[in-house]
Each structure stands twice: as C-alpha cells, then as structure tokens.
Coordinates of C-alpha atoms in Angstrom, one line a residue:
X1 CA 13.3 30.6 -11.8
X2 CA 13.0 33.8 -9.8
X3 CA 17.1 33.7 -9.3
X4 CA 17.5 33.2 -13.1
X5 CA 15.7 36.0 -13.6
X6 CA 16.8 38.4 -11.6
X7 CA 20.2 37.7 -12.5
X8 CA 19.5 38.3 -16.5
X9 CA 19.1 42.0 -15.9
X10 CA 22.4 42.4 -14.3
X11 CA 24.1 39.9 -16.7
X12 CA 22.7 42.5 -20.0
X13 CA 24.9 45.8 -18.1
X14 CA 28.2 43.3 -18.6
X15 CA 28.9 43.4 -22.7
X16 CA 30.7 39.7 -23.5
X17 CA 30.1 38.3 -20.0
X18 CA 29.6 34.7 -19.8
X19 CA 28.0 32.8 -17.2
X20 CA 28.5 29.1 -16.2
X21 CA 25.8 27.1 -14.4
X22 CA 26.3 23.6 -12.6
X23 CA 23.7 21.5 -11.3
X24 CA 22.1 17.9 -11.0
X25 CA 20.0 17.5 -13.5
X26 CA 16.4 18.5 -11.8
X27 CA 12.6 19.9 -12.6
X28 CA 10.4 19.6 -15.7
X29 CA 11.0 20.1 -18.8
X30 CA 9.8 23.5 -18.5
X31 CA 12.6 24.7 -15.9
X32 CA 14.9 27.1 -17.0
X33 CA 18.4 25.1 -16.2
X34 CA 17.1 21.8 -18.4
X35 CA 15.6 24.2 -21.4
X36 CA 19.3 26.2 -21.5
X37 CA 21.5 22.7 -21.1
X38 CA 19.3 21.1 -24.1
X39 CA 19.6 23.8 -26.2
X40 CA 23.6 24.3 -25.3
X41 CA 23.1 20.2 -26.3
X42 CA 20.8 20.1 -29.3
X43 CA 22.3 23.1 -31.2
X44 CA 25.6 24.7 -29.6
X45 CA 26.6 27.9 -30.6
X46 CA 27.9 31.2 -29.8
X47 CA 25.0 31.8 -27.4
X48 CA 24.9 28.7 -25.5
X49 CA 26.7 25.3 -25.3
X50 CA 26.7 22.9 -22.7
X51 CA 28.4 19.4 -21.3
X52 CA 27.4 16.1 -19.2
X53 CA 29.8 14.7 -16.6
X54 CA 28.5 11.9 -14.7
X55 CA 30.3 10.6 -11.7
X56 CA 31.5 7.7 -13.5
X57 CA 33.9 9.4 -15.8
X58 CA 36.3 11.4 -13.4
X59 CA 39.3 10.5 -13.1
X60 CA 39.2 10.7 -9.1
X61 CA 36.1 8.6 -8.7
X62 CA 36.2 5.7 -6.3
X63 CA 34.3 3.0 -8.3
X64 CA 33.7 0.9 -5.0
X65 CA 32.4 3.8 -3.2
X66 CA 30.1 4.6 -6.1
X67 CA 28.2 1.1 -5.9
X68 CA 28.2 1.6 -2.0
X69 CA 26.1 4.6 -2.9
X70 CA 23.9 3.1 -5.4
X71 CA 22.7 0.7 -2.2
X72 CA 22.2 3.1 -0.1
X73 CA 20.4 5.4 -2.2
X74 CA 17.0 4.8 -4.6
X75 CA 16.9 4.8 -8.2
X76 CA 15.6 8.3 -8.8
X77 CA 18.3 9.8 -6.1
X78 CA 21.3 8.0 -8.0
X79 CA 20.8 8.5 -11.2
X80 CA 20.2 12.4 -11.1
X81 CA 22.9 12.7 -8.3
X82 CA 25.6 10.6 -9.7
X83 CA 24.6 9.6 -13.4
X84 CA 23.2 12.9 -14.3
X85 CA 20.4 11.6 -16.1
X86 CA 17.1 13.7 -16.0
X87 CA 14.1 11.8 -15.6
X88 CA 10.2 11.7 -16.6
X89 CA 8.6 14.6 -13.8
X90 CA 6.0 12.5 -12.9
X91 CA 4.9 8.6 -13.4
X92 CA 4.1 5.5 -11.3
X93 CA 7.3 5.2 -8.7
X94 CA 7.2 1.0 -8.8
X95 CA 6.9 -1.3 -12.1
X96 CA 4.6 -4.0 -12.4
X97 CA 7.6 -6.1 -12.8
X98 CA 9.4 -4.9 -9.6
X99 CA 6.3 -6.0 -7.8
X100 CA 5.3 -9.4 -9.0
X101 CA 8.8 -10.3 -9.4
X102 CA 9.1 -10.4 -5.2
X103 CA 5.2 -11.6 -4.6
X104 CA 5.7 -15.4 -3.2
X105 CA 3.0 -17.5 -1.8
X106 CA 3.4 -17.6 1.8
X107 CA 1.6 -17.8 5.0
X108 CA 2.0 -15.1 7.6
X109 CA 2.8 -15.6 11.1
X110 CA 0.0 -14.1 13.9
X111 CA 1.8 -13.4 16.6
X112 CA -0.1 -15.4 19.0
X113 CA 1.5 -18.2 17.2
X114 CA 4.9 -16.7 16.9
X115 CA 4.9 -16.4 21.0
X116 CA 4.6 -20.2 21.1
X117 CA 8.3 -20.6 18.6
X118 CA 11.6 -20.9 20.1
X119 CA 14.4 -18.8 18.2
X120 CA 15.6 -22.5 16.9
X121 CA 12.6 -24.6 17.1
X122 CA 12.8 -27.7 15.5
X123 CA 9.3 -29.5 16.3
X124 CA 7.8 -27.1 13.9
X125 CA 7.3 -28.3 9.9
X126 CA 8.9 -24.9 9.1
X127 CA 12.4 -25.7 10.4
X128 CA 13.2 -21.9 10.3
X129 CA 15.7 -19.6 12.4
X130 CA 13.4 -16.9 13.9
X131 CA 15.1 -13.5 13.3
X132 CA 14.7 -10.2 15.0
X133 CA 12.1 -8.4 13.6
X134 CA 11.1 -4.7 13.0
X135 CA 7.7 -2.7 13.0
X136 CA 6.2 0.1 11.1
X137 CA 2.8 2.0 12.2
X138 CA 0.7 4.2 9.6
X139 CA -1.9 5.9 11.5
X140 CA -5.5 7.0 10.0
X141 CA -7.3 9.6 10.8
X142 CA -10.5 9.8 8.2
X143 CA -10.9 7.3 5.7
X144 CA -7.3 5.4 5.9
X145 CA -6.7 2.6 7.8
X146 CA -4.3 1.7 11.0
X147 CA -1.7 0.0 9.7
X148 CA 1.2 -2.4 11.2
X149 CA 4.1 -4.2 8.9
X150 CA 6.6 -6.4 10.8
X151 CA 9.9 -7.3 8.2
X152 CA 12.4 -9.6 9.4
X153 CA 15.5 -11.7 7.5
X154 CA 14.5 -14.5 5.3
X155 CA 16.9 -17.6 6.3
X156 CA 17.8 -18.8 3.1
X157 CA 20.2 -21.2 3.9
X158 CA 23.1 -19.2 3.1
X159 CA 22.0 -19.5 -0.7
X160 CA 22.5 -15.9 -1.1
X161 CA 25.5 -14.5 -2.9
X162 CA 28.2 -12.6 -0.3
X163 CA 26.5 -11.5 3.3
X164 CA 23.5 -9.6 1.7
X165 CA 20.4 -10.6 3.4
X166 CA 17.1 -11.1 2.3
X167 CA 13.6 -9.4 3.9
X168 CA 10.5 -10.5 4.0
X169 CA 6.9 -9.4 5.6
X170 CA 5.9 -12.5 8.3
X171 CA 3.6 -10.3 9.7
X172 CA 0.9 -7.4 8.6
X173 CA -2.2 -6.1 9.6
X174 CA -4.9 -3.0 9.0
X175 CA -8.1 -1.9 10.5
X176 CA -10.1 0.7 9.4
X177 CA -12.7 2.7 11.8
X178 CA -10.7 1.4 14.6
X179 CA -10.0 3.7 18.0
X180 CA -6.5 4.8 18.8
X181 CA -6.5 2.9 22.3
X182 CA -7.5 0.0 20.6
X183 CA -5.1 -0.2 18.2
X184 CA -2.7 0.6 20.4
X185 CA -3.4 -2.5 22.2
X186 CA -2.9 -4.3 19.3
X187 CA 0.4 -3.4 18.1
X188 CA 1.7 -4.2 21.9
X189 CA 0.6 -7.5 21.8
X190 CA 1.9 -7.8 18.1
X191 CA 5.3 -6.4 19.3
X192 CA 5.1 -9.2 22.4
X193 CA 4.2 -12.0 20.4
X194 CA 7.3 -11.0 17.7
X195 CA 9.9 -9.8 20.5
X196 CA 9.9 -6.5 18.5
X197 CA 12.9 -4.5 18.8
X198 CA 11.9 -1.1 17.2
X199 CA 8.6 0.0 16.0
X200 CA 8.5 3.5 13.7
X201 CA 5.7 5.3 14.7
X202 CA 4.8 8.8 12.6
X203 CA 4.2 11.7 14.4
X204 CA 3.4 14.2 12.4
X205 CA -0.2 14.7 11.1
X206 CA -2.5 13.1 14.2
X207 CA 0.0 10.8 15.2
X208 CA 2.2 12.8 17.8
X209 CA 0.2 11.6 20.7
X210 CA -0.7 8.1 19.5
X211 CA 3.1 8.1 19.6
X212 CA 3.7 8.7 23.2
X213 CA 0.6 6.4 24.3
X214 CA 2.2 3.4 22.4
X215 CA 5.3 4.0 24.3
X216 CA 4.0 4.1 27.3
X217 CA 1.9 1.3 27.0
X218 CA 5.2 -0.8 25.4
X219 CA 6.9 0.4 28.5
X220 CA 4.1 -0.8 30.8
X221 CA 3.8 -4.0 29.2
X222 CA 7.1 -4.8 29.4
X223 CA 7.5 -5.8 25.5
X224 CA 10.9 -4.7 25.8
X225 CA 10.1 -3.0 22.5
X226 CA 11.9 0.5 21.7
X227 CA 9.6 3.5 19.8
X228 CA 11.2 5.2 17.7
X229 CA 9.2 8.2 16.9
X230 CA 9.6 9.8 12.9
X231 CA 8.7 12.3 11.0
X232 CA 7.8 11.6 7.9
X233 CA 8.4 14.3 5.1
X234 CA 9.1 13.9 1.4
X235 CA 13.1 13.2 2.2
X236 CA 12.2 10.4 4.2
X237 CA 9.7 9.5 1.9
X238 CA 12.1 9.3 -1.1
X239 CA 14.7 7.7 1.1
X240 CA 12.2 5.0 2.5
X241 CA 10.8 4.2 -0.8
X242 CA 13.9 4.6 -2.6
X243 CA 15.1 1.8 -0.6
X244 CA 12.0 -0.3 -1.0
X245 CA 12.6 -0.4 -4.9
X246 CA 16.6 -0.9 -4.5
X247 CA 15.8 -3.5 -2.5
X248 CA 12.8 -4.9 -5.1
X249 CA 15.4 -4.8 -7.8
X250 CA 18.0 -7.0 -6.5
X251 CA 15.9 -9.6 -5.2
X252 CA 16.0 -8.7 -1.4
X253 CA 12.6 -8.3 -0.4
X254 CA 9.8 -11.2 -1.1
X255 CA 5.9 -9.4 -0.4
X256 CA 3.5 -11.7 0.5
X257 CA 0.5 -12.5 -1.9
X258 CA -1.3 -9.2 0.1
X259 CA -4.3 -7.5 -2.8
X260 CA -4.3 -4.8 -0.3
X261 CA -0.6 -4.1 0.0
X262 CA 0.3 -4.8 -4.2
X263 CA -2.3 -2.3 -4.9
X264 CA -1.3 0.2 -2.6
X265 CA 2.6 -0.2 -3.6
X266 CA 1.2 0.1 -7.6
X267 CA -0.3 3.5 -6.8
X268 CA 2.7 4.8 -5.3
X269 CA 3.5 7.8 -8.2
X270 CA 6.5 10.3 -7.7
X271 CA 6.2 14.0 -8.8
X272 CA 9.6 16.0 -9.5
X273 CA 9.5 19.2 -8.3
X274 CA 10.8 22.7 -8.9
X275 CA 13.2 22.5 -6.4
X276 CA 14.8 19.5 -7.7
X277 CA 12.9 16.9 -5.1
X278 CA 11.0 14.3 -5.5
X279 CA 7.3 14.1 -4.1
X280 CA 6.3 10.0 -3.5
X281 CA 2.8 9.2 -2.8
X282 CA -0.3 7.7 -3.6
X283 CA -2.9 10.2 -5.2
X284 CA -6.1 10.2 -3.3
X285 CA -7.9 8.9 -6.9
X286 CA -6.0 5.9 -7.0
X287 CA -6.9 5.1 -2.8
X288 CA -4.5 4.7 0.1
X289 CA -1.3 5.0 1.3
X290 CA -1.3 3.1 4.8
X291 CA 0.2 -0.2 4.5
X292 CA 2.7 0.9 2.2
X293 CA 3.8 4.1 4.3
X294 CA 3.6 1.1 7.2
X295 CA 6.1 -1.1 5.0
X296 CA 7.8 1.4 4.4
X297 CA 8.4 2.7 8.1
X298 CA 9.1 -0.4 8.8
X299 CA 12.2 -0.8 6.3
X300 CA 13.8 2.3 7.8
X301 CA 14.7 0.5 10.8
X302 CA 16.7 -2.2 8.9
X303 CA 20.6 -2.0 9.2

C-alpha cells in the first residue's frame, strides 16, 4: 500500500500515462491491487480495466507439470499461484468433511509392543508389513502440551490406484506439565521401539536446546534415529499444512479416532495477509496447537 502510494504522485506529473500491474491474486478485500482489478472487472472504462489469466490457459503450459504442482503444493498456494483465484482472508483452514472423511477406527501401536514385531511377522492377527516410520515433536512451554506423532505407510494391499501411498498415525502421544528431560526420555524409547528414522524437532521458541539434548540422548542410546532440527515459521507452516489437507483430500491420510487431535486439526484457521501470505494456526480461544503442529512436523519428513 505504501508503494502504491507513493507512486500515484509521480504517476499525476505524466499527462496520459498508463500503468500496468501484475500480481497473484493476494490480501483482503481492502488491498489496493484486488479493489483496482475488481473495479477494471466489474465496470471497465477509460480509467481502469483489467484481465484474469490463470496458468491453465497459456498456450506454453505443461498440463502434467501443472498437476505435479497441485501435489506438491496446498490448496490455498495453488489456487492463488496458478488458478488465480482470490480467496476468503480469513476462515477455518480444514472442513469438517476433510476431517471425518479420513477418521477410521483403529488401534494404535505403543512402541513397547512395536519392539516385539518383526518387519514381516506373521504370528501376529494383524498380518501387516511394518514400514519405516517418521516422528514429529511440538514442544510446550506454558499451558501446551509435549507432543509426539509417528506416521508411517498404510499397506493396503496394493489396492491403491498407481504408486501413491497411503499414511497413517500408528503412533501418538502428549503430556502436559511434563519436564523436558522426561520427555526427552520418552520420545527415545518411542523412536527405539518404532526404529525411527527421522524425528522433526522445532527449535525456535524454547525448543533450541531441547533440540540438541534429544540428539544427544538418540545418539547415546544408540536408536539409530537422525534429528532433524526445523524452524517453523508461517512458510513452513502453510507448506506443512498445505500438505496435510492435499493429502486429506485425496484419501491419503487415515487419523485415528483421536478427540484431542480432530479438535485441534478443526481449529486450525488461516489468515491472509497484507503481504500476500498466509498465517495458519489455532487461535488461543479455540485451545491448542500441539499435536497438530506435531502431525504436522511429522509429515514434512515424508518423501
């Protein structure tokens, strides 16, 4: 806004100039660039007129690169980016029917029982391939809770169309008013009873220490498990979630029957802001964040 108007007063000492703006659609409805383009829309004239060119009508497009980008990216991203639709400012990030279209009635896995499986272990009622597994830490500081997701691939009997796999959570945990060592101690013996690969730990906030101690101790312990240590901002944010509810909308993540974790996913709400990003988080009104963040962590680790 500041730009726009500095550039107005130089724009008035240049009779019959013309200016042309270009941009992904972004901000309120309030912004300058969305109140010029609807007006160029709504009522063209000699003043203002205006044009929409999504991605899917140039000529050059790559169609198969397109739908590459629609998986990689979340909903919001996409269709601002490459549809160039604008969207509401602000409003809940996941629908109900996102949600309870993935919740299945499952039991989860402790770890202490997972440690007694073998990657193909047929004595077990289950009858179930054992896949690598991933972890995502949220850490709490006041009121939140310490939080641990594990997601893994759901072996489906090769029921799903092409070589897309499906995710799901055999594993989750929270505590609140716990001590950092403590926890600590409890997401090394969650990452040895799993055979965890990678666990995302955050670091900003309180958590850079925490961080290094839960690397250490997975060194010491021998779980073999790597720490990958991220900060979490509102780009990783939007990419994390974005991924959650791409993933939620073509049927490739099942969410155990968890109150905790639906409500916390529910609340998520995103925010558009003036610079054209979007804020995703759950409001302090509407409670916490943790297990979700933790999901959501733990997600980022998938390839």
């Amino acid at each position: 806004d500041d730009i726009w108007r500095a550039a107005q007063a130089v724009i008035i000492a240049r009779p019959g100039s013309r200016v042309v703006l270009a941009s992904s659609p972004g901000g309120g409805p309030e912004h300058f660039f969305r109140k010029v383009w609807r007006r160029g829309m709504d009522s063209p004239d000699a003043m203002y007129e205006s044009w929409h060119w999504p991605s899917t009508v140039s000529p050059l497009g790559d169609s198969d690169l397109l739908e590459e980008i629609r998986k990689q990216e979340g909903e919001i991203v996409f269709r601002r980016e490459y549809l160039a639709e604008w969207g509401d400012i602000a409003g809940s990030f996941l629908s109900e029917d996102e949600i309870w279209n993935a919740v299945t009635d499952y039991e989860l896995i402790t770890p202490t029982r997972m440690r007694s499986w073998s990657p193909w272990d047929r004595s077990t009622e289950r009858h179930e391939r054992i896949y690598t597994a991933a972890g995502g830490v949220d850490r709490a500081f006041s009121v939140d809770a310490q939080a641990l997701v594990h997601v893994t691939a759901l072996d489906d009997g090769q029921l799903n169309p092409g070589n897309e796999l499906r995710y799901y959570i055999p594993w989750m945990e929270y505590a609140y008013r716990t001590r950092y060592a403590d926890w600590i101690g409890r997401v090394t013996d969650a990452a040895k009873g799993y055979g965890l690969r990678v666990v995302a730990s955050e670091t900003n906030g309180v958590g850079a220490h925490p961080t290094e101690a839960l690397a250490d101790e997975m060194a010491r312990s021998g779980a073999g498990c790597h720490i990958a240590a991220v900060w979490t901002d509102n780009r990783r944010k939007q990419s994390g979630f974005g991924k959650i509810k791409m993933m939620l909308q073509r049927d490739l993540l099942v969410l155990p029957r968890e109150p905790e974790l639906l409500e916390q996913l529910r609340g998520l709400e995103y925010e558009t802001m003036t610079s054209g990003s979007v804020k995703i988080s759950v409001p302090e009104r509407a409670g916490h964040d943790d297990i979700a963040m933790a999901l959501m962590q733990a997600l980022s680790c998938v390839r």
